[in-house]
XYZ file of C-alpha atoms in Angstrom:
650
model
C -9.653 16.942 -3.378
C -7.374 16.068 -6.326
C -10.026 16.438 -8.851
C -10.582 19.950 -7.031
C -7.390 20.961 -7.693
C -7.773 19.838 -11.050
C -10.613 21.843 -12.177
C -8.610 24.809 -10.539
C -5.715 24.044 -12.751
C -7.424 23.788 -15.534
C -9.537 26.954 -14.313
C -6.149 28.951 -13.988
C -4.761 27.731 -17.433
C -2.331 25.501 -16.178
C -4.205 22.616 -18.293
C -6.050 22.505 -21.702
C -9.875 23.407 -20.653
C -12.009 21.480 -22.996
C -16.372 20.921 -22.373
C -16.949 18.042 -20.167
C -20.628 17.875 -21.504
C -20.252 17.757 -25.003
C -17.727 16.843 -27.822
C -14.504 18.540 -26.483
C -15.353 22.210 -27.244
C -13.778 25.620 -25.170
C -15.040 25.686 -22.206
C -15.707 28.747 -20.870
C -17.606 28.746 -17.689
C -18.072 26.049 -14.705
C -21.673 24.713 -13.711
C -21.300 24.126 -10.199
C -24.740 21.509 -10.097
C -23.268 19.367 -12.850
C -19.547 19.573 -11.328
C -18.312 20.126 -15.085
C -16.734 22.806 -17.446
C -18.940 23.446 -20.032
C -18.735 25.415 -23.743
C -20.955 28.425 -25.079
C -23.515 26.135 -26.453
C -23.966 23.769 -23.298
C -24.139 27.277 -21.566
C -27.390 28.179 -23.676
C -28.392 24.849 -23.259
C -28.408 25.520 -19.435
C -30.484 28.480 -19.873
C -33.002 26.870 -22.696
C -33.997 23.367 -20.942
C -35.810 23.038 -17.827
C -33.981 20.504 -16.665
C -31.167 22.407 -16.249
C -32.892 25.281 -14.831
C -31.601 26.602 -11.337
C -27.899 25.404 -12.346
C -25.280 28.314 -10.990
C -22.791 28.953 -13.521
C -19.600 30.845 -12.899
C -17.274 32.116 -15.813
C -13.392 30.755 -16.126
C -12.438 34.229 -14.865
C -14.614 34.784 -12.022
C -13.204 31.828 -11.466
C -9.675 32.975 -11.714
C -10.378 35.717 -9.401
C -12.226 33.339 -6.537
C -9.575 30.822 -6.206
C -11.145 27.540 -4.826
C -14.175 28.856 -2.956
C -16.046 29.815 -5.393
C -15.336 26.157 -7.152
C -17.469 24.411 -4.393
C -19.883 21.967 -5.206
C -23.773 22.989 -3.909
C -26.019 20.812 -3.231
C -28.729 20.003 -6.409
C -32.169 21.138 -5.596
C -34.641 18.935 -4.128
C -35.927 15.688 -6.781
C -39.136 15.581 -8.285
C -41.726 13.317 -6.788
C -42.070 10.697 -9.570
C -46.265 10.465 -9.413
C -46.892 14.178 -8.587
C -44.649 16.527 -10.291
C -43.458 18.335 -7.234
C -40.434 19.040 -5.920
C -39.790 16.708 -2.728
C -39.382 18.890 -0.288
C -41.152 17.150 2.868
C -40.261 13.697 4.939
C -41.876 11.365 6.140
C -40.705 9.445 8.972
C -42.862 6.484 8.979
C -42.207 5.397 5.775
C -38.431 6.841 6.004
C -38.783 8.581 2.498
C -38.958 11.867 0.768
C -42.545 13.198 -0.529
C -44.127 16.338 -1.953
C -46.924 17.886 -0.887
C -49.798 16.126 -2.653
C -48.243 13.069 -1.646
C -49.009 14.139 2.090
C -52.479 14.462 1.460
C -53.286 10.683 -0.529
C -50.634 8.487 0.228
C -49.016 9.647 3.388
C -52.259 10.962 4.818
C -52.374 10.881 8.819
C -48.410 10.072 8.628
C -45.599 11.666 10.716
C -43.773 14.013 8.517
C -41.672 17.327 8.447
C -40.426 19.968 5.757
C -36.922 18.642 5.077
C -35.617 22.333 6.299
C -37.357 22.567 9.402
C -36.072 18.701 10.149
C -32.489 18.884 9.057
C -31.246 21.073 11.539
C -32.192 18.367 14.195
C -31.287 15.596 12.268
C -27.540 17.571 12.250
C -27.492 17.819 15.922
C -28.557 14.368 16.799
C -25.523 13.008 13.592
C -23.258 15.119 15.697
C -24.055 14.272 19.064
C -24.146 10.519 18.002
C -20.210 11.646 16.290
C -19.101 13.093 19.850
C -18.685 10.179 21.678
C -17.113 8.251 18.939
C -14.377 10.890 18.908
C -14.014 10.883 22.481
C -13.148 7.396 22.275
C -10.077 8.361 19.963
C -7.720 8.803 22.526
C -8.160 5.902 24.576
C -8.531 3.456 20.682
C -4.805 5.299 19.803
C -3.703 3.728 23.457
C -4.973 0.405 23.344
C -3.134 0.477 19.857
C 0.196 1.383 21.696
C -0.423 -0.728 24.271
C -1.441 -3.949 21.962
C 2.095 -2.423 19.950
C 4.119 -3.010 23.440
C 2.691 -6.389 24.501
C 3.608 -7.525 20.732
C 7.074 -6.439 21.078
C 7.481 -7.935 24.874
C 5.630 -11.225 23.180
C 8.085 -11.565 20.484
C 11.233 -10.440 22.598
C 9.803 -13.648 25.114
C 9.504 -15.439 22.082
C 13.339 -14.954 20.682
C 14.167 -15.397 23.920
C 12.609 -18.868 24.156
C 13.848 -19.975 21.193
C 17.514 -19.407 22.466
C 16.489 -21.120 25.705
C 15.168 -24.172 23.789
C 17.924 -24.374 21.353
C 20.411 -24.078 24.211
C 18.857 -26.899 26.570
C 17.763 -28.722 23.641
C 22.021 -28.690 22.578
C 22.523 -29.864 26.047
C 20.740 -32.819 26.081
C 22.296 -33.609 22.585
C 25.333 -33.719 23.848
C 24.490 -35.540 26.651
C 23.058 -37.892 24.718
C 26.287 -38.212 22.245
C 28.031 -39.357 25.179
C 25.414 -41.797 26.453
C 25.733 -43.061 22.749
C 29.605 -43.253 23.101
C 30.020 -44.841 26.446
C 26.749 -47.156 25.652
C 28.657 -48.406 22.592
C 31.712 -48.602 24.551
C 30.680 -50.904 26.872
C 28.724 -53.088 24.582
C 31.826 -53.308 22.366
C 33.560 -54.657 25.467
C 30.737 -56.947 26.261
C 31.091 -58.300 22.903
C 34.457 -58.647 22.907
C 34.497 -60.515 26.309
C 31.731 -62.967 24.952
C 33.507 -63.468 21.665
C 36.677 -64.732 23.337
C 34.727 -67.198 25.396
C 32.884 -68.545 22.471
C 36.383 -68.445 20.521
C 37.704 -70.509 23.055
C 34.153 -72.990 23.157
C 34.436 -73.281 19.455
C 37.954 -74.639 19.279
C 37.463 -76.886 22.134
C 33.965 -78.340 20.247
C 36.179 -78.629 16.655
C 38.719 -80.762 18.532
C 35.485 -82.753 20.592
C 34.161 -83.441 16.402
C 37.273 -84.226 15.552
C 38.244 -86.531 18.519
C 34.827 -88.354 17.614
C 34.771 -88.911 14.235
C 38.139 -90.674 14.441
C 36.700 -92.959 16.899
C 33.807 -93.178 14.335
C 36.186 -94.067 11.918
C 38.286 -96.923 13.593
C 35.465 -98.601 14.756
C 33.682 -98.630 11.213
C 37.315 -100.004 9.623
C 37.579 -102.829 12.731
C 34.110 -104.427 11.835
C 34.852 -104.439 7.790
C 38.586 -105.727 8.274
C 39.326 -107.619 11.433
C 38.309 -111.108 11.690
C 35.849 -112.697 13.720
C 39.099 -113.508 16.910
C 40.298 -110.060 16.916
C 36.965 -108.180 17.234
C 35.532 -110.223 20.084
C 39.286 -109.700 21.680
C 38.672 -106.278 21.185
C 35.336 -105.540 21.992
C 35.212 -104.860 25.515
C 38.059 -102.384 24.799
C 36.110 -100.514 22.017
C 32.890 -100.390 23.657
C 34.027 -99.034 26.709
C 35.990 -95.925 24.419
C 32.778 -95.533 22.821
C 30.570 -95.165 25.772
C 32.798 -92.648 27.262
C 33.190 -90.570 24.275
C 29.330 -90.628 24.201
C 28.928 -89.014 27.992
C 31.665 -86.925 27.345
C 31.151 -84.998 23.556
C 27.144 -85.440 24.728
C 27.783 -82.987 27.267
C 29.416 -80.640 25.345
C 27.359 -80.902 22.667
C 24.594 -79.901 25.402
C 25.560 -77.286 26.499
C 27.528 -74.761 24.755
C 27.736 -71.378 25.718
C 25.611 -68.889 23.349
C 24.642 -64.967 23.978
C 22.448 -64.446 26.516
C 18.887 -62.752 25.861
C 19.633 -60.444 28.552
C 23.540 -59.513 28.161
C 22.067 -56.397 25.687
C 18.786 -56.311 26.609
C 19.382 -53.870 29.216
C 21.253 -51.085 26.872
C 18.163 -51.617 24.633
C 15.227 -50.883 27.023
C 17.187 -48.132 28.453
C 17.143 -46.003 24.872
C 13.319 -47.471 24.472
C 12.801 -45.569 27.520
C 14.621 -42.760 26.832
C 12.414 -42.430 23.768
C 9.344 -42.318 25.076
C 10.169 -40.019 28.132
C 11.241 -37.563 25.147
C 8.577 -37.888 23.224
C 6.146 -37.305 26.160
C 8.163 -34.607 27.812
C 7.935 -35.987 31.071
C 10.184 -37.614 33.426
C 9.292 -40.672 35.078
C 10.345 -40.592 38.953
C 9.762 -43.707 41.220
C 7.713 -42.220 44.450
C 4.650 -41.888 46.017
C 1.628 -41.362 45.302
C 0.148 -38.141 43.672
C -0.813 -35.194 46.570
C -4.413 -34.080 45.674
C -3.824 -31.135 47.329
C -1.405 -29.962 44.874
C -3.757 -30.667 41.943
C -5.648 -28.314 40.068
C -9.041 -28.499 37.737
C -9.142 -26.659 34.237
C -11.145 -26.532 31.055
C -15.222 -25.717 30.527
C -15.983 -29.573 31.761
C -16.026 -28.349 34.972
C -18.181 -25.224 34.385
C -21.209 -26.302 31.844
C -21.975 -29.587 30.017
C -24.591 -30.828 28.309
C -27.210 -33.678 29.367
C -26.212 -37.235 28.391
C -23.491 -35.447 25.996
C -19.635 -36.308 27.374
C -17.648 -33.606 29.206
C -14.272 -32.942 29.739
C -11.711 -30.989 31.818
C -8.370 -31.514 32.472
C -6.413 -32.753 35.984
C -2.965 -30.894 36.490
C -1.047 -32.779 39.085
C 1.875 -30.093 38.618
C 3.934 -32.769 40.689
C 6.440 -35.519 39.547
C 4.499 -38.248 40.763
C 1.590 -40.288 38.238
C -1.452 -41.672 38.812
C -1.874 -45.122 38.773
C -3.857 -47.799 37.753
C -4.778 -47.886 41.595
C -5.416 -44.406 41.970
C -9.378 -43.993 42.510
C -10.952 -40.655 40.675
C -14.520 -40.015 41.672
C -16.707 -37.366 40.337
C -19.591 -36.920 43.387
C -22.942 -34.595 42.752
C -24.013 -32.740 46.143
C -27.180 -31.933 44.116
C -29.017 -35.556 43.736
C -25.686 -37.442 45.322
C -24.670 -39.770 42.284
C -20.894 -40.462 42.106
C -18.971 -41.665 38.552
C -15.852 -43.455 38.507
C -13.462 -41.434 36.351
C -10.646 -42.592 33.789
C -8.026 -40.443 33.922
C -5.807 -40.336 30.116
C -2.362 -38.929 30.369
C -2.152 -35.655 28.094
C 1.319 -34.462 28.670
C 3.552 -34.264 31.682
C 1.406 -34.298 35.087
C -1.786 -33.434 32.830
C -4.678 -36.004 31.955
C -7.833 -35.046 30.566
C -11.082 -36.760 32.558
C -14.301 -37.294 30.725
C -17.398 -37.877 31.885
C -21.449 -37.895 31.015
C -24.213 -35.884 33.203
C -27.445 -37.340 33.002
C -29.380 -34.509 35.643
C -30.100 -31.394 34.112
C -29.260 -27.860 36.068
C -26.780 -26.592 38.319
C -24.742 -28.876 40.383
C -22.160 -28.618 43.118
C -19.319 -31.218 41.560
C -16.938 -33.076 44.101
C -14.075 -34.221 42.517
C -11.571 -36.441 44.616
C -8.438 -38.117 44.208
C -8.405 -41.221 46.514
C -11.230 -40.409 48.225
C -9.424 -36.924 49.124
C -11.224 -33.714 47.640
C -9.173 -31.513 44.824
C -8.710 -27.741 46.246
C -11.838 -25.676 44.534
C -13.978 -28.396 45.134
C -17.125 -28.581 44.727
C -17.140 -26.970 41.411
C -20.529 -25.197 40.500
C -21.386 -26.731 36.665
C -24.195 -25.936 34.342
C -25.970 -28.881 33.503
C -28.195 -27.854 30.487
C -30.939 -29.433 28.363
C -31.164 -28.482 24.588
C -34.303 -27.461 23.913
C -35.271 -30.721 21.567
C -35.584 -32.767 24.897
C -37.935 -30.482 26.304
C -40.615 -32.851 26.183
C -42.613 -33.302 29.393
C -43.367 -31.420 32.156
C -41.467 -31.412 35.511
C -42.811 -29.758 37.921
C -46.257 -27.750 37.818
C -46.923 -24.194 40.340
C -50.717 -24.399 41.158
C -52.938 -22.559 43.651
C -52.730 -19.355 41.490
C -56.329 -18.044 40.025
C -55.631 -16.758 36.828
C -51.991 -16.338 36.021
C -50.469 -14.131 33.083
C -47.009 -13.078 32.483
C -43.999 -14.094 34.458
C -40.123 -12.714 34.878
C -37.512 -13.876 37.138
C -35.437 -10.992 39.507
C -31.490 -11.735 40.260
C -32.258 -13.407 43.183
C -34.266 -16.429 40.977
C -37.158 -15.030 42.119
C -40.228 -16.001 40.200
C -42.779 -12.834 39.961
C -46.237 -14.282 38.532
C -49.154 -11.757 37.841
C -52.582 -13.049 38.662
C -55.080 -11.394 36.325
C -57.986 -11.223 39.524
C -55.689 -11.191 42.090
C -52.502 -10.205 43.415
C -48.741 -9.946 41.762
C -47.391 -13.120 43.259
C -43.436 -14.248 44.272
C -42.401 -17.212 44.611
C -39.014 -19.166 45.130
C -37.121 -21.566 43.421
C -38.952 -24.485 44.801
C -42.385 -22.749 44.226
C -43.279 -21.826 47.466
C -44.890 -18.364 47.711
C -42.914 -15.854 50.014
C -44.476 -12.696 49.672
C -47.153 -10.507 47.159
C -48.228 -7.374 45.839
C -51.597 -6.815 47.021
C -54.975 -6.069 45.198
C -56.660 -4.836 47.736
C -53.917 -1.707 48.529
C -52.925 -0.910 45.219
C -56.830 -1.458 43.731
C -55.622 -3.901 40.726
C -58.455 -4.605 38.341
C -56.605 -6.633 35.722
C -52.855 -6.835 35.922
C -50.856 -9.090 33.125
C -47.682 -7.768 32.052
C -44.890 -7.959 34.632
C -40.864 -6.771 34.038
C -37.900 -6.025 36.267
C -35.343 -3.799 35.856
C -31.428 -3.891 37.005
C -32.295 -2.872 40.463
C -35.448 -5.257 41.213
C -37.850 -2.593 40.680
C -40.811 -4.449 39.549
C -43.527 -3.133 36.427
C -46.727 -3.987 36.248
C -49.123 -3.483 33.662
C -53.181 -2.870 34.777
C -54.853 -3.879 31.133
C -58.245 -3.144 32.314
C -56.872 0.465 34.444
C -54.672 1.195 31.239
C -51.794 2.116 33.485
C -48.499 0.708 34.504
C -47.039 0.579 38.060
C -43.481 1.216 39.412
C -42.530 -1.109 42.706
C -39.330 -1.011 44.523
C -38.472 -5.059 45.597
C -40.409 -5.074 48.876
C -43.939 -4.290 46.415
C -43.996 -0.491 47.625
C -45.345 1.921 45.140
C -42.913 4.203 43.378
C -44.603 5.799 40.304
C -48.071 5.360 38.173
C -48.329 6.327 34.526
C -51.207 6.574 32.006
C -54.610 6.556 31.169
C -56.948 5.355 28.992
C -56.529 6.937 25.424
C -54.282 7.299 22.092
C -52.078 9.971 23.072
C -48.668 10.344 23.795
C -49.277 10.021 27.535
C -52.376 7.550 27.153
C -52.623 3.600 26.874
C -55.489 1.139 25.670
C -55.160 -2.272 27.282
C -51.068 -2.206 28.046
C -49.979 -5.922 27.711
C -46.518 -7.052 27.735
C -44.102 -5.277 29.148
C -39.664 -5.162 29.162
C -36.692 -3.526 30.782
C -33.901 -2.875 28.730
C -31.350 -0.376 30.404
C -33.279 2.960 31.020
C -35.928 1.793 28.863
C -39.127 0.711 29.481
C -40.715 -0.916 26.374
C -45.093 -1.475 26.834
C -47.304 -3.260 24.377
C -50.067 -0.575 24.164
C -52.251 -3.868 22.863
C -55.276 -1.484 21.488
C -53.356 0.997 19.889
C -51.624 -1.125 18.146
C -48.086 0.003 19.313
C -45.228 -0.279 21.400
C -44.868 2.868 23.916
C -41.323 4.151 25.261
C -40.457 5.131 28.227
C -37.795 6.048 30.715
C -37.439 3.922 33.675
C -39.302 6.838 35.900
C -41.942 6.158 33.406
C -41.606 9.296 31.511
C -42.511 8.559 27.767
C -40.183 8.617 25.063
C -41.414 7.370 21.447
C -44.009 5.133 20.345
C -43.366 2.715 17.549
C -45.633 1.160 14.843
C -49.283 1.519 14.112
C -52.253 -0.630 13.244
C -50.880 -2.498 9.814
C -49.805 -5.559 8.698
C -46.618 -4.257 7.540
C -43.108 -4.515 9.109
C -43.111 -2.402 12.129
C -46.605 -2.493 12.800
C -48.941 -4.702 14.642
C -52.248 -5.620 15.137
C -52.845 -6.468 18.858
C -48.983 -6.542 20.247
C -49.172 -8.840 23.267
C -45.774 -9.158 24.601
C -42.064 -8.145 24.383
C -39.047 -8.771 25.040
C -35.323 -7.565 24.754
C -32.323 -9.628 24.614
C -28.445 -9.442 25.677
C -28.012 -7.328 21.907
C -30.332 -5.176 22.482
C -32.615 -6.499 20.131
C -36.526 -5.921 20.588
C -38.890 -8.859 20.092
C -42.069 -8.050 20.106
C -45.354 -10.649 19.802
C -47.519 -9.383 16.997
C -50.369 -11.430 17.764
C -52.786 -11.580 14.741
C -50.150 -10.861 12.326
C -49.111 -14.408 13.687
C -45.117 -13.467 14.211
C -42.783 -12.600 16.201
C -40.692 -9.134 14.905
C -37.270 -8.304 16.106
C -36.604 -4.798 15.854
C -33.651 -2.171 17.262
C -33.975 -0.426 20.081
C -34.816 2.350 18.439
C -37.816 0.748 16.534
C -36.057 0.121 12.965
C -37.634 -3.712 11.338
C -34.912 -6.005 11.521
C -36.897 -9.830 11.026
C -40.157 -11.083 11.177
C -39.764 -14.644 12.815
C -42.697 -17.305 12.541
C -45.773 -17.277 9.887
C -49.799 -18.302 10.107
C -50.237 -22.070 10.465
C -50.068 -24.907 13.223
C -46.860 -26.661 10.616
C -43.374 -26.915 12.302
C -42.453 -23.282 12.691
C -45.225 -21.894 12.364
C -47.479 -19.447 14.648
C -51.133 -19.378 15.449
C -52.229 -15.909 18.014
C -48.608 -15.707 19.583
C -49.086 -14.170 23.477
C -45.645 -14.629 25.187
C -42.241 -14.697 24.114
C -38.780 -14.733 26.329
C -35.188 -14.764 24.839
C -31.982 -16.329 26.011
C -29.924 -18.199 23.641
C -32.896 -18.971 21.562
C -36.209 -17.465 21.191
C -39.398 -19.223 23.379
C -42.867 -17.995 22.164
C -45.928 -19.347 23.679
C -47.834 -20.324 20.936
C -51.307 -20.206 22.599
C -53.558 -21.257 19.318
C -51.618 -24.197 18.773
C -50.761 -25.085 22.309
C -47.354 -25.374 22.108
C -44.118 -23.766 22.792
C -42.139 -22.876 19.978
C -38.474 -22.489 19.945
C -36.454 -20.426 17.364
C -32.812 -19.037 17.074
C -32.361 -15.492 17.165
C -32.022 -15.290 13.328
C -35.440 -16.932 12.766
C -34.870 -20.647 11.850
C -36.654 -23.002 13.709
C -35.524 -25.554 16.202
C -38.269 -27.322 18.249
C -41.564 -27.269 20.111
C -42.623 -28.916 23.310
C -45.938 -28.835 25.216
C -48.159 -30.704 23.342
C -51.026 -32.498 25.197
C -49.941 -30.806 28.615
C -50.167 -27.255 27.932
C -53.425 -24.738 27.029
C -54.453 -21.425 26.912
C -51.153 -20.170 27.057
C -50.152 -16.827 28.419
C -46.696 -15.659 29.006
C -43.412 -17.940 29.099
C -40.143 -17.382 31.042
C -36.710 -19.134 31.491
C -34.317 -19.402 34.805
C -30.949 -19.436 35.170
C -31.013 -23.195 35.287
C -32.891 -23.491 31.478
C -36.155 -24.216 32.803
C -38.643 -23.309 31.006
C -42.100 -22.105 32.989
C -45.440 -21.774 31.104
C -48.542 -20.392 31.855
C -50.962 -23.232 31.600
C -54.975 -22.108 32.416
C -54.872 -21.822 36.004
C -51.338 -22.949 36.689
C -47.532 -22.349 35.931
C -46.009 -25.612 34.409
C -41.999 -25.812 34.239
C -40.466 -28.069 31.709
């Protein structure tokens, strides 16, 4: 808009008006293709080239007169095609591109496409109904805004408010701590003091013991060097008595003097060494019983998922003063396969320790955990137990008893819901026990393979060899039938693999070499993709499926990949290439998505395993899998296979 209202200035004579096209000449009119003033001569050349030709151009004064609508900005005329000479005035939407009209009639032959005209106006309703509820989500995006606003403001009132709490109780115990200091070095003064005088007094009586002994020392040394032979053995009984007595008596003091005590300041000193650590910790340590289980709680993702043989950990809150003890007995009990671990509890903070410990069964569990043999309120805690899909290795448990099996899908109740290609759609639970079918014989099945649920249980069933696909409510009764054999809109050849995504229904029309769309009352939609190599088209499309992201992945089978594709049928990847290498694909038939990508890699009798971006992680199966069919994945991370005529879970 400002360099609007710049032209207009400059259109008004407000500005200098100078040629935009050339070297700075008058300008005297305004081309309003080229968005520029231009002079006399660039006017001529307007009229005298052909590129120019179908350029509008307005004089300064017309302009003068028409204020700023007539300086609007119109749309250029439709580009040449680059091969044909033509203008471009037709679209194709398979190849998402402009063309003319010879192009429609070499390259684009037998393509979807539309005058641009006769298209736009659709292609401006759908933009704008696509627009309407992004504005209707204004309102309530301008109150979360206000409402994130408040809790900010209420968070940092809290948090000035905390700060004056801490500071204040934080003061508190300073000064109750300066006074500790005071009277603590109070009272050792005095100690001190009281010691010191006793010692005082011990010293002087010692100095006068030395003293009284080394005189003794003396006299007797002088006697033997001076007095004669009479006088010593006069005197000897005398001396020798003194001397013995002086012995017991300085001995004994000598013995046993009176020095500090280890434990007259020990006590002050393991008092602050206490002090310190109860700080330090912010706890307080109170002398009790022992801790209440019933008051304790259980926290962190430990005691929702872990990982086989990989170490968990949640956290113990005992929210009491009381500690566990080096006698306090944590177990950790499975009511699954009933193995029990011996925990080690490691103090966090006050009343918190953090428990670790290693799961070595893989799927869901019912955890006990107990403090002195007395459970912990929640207990038993339902946790995850899963395998990464590198130890997929062997086999675990193998479904038989079922003819020919195809594709496979779990419902919410962990249902498993097995087509047999001769026979009957088969359920089975959990444990792989069959509880109830779909039969042949009512519903006239010739040659059933896909198999999909949707959010309500309804089961869909593909017929390859009836080129139809069946609607079932949960029981198995029949709620709608659509298609026959053909290419049309309405029309299937050999429907495959089948999904549910919302109110979507996504088929792999295997013969026709596309994907059909439909509503969830099996009213068709769109198809997508054709019979090509190239992205977003397939040759033989055997399965599909959709994952949490809406993301399509569909099994392109002798294209050898996997392609993930919008909802609406745009390429995204291609995952997976020709070859029987790590990561590669040989004639693809099933594929299921969780948190990584499974695709039943039939040729090379395998199971490969991919992220959701395309790199490669693993396969399993090897020399206990063949002629693989579809491949699906339970709540639990088992992973079931169609194996000839069985269902093998790894």
């Amino acid at each position: 808009m400002k360099a609007l209202h710049s032209k207009m200035e400059k259109a008004h004579g407000k500005l200098e008006t100078t040629c935009e096209m050339c070297s700075g000449g008058k300008a005297t009119a305004f081309c309003r293709q080229c968005v520029n003033f231009i002079c006399e001569d660039c006017v001529k050349c307007h009229k005298r080239l052909r590129v120019f030709a179908g350029h509008a151009i307005s004089t300064l004064d017309d302009l003068k007169q028409g204020g700023v609508k007539e300086l609007t900005f119109e749309s250029p005329p439709p580009p040449k095609c680059e091969d044909h000479e033509e203008l471009k005035k037709i679209f194709c939407f398979d190849c998402n591109k402009l063309i003319c009209r010879d192009c429609i009639v070499i390259e684009h032959a037998g393509h979807n496409y539309e005058f641009v005209k006769k298209a736009a106006p659709a292609t401006r309703k759908k933009l704008t109904e696509h627009l309407s509820p992004l504005k209707n989500l204004l309102p309530d995006l301008s109150t979360a805004v206000n409402q994130v606003k408040g809790t900010k403001q209420k968070i940092q009132a809290q948090k000035e408010l905390t700060e004056r709490q801490v500071n204040a109780k934080f003061q508190e115990l300073h000064d109750i701590l300066d006074r500790c200091k005071v009277r603590v070095l109070r009272e050792s003064s005095a100690l001190a003091d009281s010691r010191m005088e006793k010692l005082t007094v011990q010293e002087k009586g010692l100095d006068l013991s030395l003293g009284t002994a080394q005189s003794l020392i003396d006299f007797v040394e002088r006697t033997l060097e001076n007095a004669s032979d009479e006088e010593l053995i006069t005197m000897q009984e005398q001396v020798v008595s003194r001397i013995d007595a002086e012995v017991v008596k300085r001995g004994k003091e000598a013995a046993n003097p009176d020095p500090v005590e280890k434990d007259d300041f020990g006590v002050e000193v393991f008092v602050c060494e206490d002090l310190k650590k109860l700080c330090e910790n912010n706890v307080f340590v109170y002398n009790g019983t022992k801790v209440d289980p019933t008051k304790c709680t259980v926290e962190g993702d430990g005691a929702k998922n872990a990982e086989i043989d990989k170490p968990a950990c949640f956290s113990i809150n005992t929210h009491q003063p009381q500690q566990f003890s080096s006698k306090t007995k944590l177990t950790l009990r499975s009511l699954v396969d009933d193995t029990s671990q011996q925990l080690q509890a490691v103090p966090v903070r006050g009343g918190v320790y953090s428990v670790e410990y290693t799961p070595k069964v893989r799927g869901r569990h019912h955890l006990l955990i107990s403090v002195d043999e007395q459970p912990i309120p929640g207990s038993p805690f339902s946790v995850f137990i899963k395998i990464p899909p590198t130890k997929l290795d062997k086999p675990v448990r193998v479904i038989r008893g079922i003819n020919h099996p195809q594709y496979m899908v779990f419902n919410s109740s962990e249902e498993l819901i097995v087509t047999d290609c001769s026979g009957d759609v088969l359920v089975f639970d959990k444990k792989g026990k069959q509880i109830r079918s779909i039969s042949k014989s009512k519903h006239g099945f010739v040659g059933i393979s896909g198999v999909a649920v949707d959010k309500e249980d309804n089961i869909y069933v593909c017929d390859s060899s009836k080129h139809c696909v069946y609607k079932f409510n949960k029981r198995g009764d029949l709620l709608k039938r659509f298609g026959t054999n053909g290419r049309g809109p309405k029309e299937l050849d050999f429907p495959r693999g089948i999904a549910v995504a919302g109110d979507q229904v996504f088929v792999c029309d295997e013969r026709n070499h596309r994907v059909q769309v439909l509503t969830t009352e099996l009213e068709p939609v769109k198809q997508i993709g054709s019979y090509r190599t190239g992205n977003g088209h397939f040759n033989y499309p055997k399965d599909v499926a959709v994952d949490n992201e809406q993301m399509v992945y569909v099994i392109d089978c002798y294209n050898h990949r996997v392609q993930v594709l919008t909802m609406d049928g745009r390429f995204i990847r291609s995952i997976g290439k020709k070859g029987n290498g790590q990561g590669d694909l040989s004639r693809p038939y099933g594929v299921c998505v969780t948190g990584f990508v499974y695709v039943a890699d039939d040729a090379n009798k395998r199971v490969s395993v991919f992220t959701k971006d395309g790199q490669f992680v693993t396969s399993f199966g090897n020399g206990h899998i063949t002629d693989l069919y579809g491949v699906a994945v339970d709540s639990d991370g088992f992973v079931y296979v169609r194996s000839a005529g069985s269902v093998v879970i790894f």
